[in-house]
Coordinates of N, CA and C and ligand atoms in Angstrom, one line a residue:
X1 N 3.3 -20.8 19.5 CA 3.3 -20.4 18.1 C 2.0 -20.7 17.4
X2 N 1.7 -20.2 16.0 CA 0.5 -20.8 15.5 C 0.8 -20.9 14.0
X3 N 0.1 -21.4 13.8 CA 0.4 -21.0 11.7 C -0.9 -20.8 11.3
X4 N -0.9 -19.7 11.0 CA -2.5 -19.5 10.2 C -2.7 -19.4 8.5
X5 N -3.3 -20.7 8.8 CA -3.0 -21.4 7.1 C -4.2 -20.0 5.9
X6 N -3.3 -19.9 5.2 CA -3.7 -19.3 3.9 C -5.2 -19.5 3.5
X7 N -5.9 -20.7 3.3 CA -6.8 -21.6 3.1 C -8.1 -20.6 3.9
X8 N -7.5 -20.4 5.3 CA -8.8 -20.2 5.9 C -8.7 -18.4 5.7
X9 N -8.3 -17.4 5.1 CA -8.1 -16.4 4.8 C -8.4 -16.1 3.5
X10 N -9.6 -15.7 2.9 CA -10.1 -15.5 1.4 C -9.3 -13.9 1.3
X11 N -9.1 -13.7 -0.4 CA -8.9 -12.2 -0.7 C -10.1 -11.5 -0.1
X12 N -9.3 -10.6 0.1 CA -10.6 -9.1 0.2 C -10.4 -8.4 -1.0
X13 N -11.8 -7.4 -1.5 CA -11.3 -6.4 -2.2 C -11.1 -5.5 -1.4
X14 N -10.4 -4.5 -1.9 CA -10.2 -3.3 -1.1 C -11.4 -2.4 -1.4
X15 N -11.8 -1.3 -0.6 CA -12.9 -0.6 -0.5 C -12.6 0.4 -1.3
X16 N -13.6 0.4 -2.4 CA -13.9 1.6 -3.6 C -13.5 2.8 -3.4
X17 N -14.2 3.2 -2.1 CA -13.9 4.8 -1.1 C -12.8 5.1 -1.3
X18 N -11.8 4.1 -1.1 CA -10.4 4.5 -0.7 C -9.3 4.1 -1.7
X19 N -9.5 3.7 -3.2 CA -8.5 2.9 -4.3 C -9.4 3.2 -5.1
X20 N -8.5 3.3 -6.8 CA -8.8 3.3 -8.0 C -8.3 2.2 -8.5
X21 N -9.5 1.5 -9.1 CA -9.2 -0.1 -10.0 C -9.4 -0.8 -8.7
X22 N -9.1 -2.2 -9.9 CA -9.2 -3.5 -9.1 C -8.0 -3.5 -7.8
X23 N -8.2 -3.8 -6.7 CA -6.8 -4.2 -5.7 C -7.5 -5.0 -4.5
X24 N -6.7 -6.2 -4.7 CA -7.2 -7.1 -3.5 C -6.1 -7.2 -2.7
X25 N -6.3 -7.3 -1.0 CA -5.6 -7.9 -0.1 C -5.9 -9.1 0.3
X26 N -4.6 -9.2 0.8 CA -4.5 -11.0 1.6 C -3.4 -10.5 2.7
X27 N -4.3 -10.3 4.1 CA -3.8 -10.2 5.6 C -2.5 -11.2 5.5
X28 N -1.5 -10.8 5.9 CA -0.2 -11.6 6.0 C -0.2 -11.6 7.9
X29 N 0.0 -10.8 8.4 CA -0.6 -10.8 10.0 C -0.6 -9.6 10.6
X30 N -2.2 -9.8 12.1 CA -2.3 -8.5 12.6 C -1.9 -9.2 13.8
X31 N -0.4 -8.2 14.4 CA 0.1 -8.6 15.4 C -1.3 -8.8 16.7
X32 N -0.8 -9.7 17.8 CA -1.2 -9.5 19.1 C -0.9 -9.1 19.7
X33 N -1.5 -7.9 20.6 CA -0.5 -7.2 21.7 C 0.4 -8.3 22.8
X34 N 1.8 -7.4 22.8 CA 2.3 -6.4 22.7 C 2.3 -5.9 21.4
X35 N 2.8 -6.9 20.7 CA 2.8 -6.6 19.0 C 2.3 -5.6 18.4
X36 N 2.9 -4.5 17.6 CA 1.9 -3.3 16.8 C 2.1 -4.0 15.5
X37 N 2.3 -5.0 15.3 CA 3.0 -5.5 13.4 C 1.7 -5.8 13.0
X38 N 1.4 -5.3 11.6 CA 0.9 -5.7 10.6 C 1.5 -5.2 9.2
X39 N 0.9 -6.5 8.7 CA 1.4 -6.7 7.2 C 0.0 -7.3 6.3
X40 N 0.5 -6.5 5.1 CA -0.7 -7.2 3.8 C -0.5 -7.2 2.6
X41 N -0.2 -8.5 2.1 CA 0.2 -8.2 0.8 C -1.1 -7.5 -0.3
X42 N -0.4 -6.8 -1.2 CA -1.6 -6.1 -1.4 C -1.4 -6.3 -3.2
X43 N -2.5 -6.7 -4.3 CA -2.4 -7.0 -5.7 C -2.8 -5.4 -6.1
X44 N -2.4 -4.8 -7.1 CA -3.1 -4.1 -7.5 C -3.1 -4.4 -9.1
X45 N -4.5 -4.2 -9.8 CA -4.4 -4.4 -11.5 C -3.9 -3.0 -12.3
X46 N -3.5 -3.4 -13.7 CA -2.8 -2.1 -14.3 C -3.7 -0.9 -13.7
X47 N -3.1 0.3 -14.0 CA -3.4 1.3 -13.4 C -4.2 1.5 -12.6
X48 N -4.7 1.0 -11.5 CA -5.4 0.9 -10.1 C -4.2 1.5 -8.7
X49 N -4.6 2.2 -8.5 CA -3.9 2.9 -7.0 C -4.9 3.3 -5.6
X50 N -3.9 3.6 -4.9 CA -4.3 3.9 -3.4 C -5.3 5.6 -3.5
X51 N -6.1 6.0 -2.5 CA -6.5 7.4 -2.7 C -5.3 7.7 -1.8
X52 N -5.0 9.2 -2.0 CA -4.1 9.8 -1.0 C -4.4 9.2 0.7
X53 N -3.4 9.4 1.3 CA -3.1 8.6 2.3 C -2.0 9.1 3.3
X54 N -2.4 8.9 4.5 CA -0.7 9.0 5.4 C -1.0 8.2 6.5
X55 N 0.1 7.5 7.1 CA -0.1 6.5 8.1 C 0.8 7.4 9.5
X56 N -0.5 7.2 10.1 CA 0.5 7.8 11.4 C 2.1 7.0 12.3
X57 N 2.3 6.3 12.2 CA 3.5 5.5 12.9 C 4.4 5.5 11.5
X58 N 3.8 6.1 10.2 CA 4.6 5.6 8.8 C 4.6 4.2 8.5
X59 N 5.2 3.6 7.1 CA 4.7 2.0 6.8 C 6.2 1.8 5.7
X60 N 6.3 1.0 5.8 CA 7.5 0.4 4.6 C 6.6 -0.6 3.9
X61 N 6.7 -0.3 2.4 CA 6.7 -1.1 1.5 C 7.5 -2.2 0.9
X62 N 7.4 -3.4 0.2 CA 8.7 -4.4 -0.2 C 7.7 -4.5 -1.6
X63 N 8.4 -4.6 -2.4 CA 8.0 -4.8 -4.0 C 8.2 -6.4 -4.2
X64 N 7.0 -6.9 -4.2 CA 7.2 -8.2 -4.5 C 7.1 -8.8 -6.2
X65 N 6.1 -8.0 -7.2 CA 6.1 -8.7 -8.1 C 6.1 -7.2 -9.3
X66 N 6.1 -7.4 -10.4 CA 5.6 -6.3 -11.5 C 6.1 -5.2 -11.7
X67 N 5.6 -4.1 -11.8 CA 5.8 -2.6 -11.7 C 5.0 -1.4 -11.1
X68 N 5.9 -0.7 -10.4 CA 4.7 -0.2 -9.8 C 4.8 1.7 -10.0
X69 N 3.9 2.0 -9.1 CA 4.4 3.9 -9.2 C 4.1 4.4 -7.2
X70 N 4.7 5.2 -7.2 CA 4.7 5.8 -5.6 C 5.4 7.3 -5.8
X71 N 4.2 8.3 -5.1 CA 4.7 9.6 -4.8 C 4.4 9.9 -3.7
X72 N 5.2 11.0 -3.2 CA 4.9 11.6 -2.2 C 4.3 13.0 -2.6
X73 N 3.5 13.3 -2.0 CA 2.7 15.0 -2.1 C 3.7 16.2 -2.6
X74 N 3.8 16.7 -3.6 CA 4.9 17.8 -4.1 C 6.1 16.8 -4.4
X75 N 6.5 16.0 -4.4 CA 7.6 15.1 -5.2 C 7.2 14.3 -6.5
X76 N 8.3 13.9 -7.1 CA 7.7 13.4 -8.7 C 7.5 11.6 -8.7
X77 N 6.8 11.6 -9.5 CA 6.3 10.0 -9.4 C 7.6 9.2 -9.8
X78 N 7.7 8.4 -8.7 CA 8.8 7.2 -9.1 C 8.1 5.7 -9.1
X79 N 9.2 5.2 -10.2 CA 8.8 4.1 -10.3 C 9.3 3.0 -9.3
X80 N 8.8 1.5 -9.1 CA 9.0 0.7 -8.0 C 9.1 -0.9 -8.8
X81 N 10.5 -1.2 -8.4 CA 10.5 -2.4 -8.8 C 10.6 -4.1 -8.0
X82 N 10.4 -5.3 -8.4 CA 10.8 -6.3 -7.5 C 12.1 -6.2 -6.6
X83 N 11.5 -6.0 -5.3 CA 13.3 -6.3 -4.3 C 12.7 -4.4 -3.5
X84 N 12.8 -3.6 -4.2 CA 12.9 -2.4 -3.7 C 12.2 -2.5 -2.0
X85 N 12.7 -1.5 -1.3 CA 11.9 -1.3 -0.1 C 11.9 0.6 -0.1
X86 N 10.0 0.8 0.5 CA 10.2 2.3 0.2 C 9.5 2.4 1.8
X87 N 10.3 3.3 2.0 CA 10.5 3.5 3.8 C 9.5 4.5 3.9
X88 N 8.1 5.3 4.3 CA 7.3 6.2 4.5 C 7.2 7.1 5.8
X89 N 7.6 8.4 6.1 CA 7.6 8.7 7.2 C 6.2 8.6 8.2
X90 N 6.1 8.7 9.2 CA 4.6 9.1 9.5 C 4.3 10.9 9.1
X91 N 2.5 10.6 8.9 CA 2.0 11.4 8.7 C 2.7 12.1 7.1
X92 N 2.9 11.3 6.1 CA 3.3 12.1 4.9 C 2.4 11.4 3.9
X93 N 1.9 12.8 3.4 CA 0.7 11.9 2.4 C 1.4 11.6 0.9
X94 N 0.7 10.4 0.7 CA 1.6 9.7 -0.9 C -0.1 8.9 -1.4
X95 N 0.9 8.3 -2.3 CA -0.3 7.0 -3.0 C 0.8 6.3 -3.4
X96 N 0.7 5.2 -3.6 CA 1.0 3.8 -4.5 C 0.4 2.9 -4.8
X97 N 0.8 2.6 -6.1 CA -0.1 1.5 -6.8 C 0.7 0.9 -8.5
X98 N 0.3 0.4 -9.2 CA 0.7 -0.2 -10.3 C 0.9 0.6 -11.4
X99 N 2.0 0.7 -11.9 CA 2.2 1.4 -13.3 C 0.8 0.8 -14.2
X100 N 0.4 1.8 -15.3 CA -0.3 2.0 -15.9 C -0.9 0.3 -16.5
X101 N 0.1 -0.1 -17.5 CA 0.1 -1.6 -17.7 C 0.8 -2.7 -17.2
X102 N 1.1 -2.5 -16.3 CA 1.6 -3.6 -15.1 C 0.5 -3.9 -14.3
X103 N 0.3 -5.2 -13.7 CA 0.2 -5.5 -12.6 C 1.1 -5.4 -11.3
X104 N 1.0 -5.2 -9.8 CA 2.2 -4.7 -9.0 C 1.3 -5.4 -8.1
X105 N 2.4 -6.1 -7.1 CA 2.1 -6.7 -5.7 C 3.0 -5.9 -5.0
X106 N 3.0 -5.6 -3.6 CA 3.6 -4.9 -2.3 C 3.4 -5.7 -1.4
X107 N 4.1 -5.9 -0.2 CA 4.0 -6.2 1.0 C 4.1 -4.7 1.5
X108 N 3.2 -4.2 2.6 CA 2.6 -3.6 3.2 C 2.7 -3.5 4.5
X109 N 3.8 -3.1 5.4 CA 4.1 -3.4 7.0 C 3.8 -1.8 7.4
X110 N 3.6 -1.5 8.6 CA 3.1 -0.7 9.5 C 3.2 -1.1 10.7
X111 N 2.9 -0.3 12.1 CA 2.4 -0.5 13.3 C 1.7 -0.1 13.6
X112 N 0.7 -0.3 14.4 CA -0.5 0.6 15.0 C -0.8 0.8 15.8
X113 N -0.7 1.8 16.2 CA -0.6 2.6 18.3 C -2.1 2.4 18.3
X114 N -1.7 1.1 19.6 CA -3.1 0.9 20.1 C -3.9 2.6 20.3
X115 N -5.4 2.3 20.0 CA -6.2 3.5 20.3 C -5.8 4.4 19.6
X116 N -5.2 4.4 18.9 CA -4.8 5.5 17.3 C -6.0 5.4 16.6
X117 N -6.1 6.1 15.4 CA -6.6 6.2 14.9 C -6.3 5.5 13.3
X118 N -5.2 5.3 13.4 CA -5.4 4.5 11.7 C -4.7 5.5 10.5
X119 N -4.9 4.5 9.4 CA -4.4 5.6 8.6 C -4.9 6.8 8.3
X120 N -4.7 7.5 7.5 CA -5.7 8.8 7.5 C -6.1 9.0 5.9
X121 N -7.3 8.6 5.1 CA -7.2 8.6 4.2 C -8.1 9.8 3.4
X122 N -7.5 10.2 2.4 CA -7.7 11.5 1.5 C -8.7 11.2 0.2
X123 N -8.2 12.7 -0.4 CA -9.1 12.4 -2.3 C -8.3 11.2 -2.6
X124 N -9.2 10.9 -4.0 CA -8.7 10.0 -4.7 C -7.4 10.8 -5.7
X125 N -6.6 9.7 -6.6 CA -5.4 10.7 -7.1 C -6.1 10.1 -8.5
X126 N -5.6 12.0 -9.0 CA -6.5 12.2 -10.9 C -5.3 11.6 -11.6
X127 N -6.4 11.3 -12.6 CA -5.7 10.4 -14.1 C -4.5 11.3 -14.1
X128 N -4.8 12.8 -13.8 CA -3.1 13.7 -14.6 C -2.1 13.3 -13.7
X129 N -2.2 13.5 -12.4 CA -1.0 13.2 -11.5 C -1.1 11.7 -11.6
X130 N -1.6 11.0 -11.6 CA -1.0 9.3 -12.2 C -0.8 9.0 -13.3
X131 N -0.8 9.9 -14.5 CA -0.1 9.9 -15.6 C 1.2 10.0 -15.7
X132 N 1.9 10.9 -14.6 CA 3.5 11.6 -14.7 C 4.4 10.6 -15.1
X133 N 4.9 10.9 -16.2 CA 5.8 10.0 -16.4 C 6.9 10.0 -15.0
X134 N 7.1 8.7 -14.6 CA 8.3 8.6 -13.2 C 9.6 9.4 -13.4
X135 N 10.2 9.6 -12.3 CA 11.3 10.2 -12.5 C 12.7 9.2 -12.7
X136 N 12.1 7.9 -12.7 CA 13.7 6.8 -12.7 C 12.4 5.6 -13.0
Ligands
MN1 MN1 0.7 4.0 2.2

């Protein structure tokens, strides 16, 4: 077993290329093979989101803190609250990130087929489609 203390793991920011606003990670763990598990909790500041995106194996989300927003491509923006889990198929492009004046934290799980390629990431998402008022 090991514990890999917090201490020795600084925030990252997330890369500009790929997110709108401030959003930092903090690596929760990158499995060792056999293992495909990773996890990252992920901060995002009011209205700061993901660019479009799809994960090939798919990813579940856990809503740990705030408010948040998550769509899928041709579906309507819903909202995300503490406790929720949002199950993602592979290969379906979405975004998620924090309602407008909220701050929002996720936990962030996925697998990753060794020698895959990773997520697949798109345009950034416009002020109008992250405007939509949520559907719930
Ligand atoms: Mn995603």
């Amino acid at each position: 077993m090991e514990i890999i203390r917090a201490a020795d793991r600084p925030t990252r920011t997330a890369p500009p290329d790929r997110f709108t606003g401030q959003v930092w990670q903090d690596e929760v763990v990158v499995g060792e093979a056999p293992s495909r598990m990773r996890a990252t909790s992920v901060s995002f500041a009011p209205g700061a989101r993901t660019a479009w995106h799809a994960h090939p194996l798919g990813q579940v989300l856990w809503v740990l803190s705030g408010i948040g927003r998550f769509q899928v491509e041709g579906g309507p923006v819903r909202a995300l609250y503490p406790g929720d889990t949002v199950r993602i198929p592979p290969d379906v492009r979405h975004w998620h990130g924090a309602a407008p004046d909220r701050l929002f934290v996720h936990l962030a799980m996925s697998e990753v087929e060794p020698g895959s390629g990773g997520t697949q990431w798109f345009e950034k998402v416009g002020d109008a489609d992250y405007a939509a008022a949520p559907a719930d």
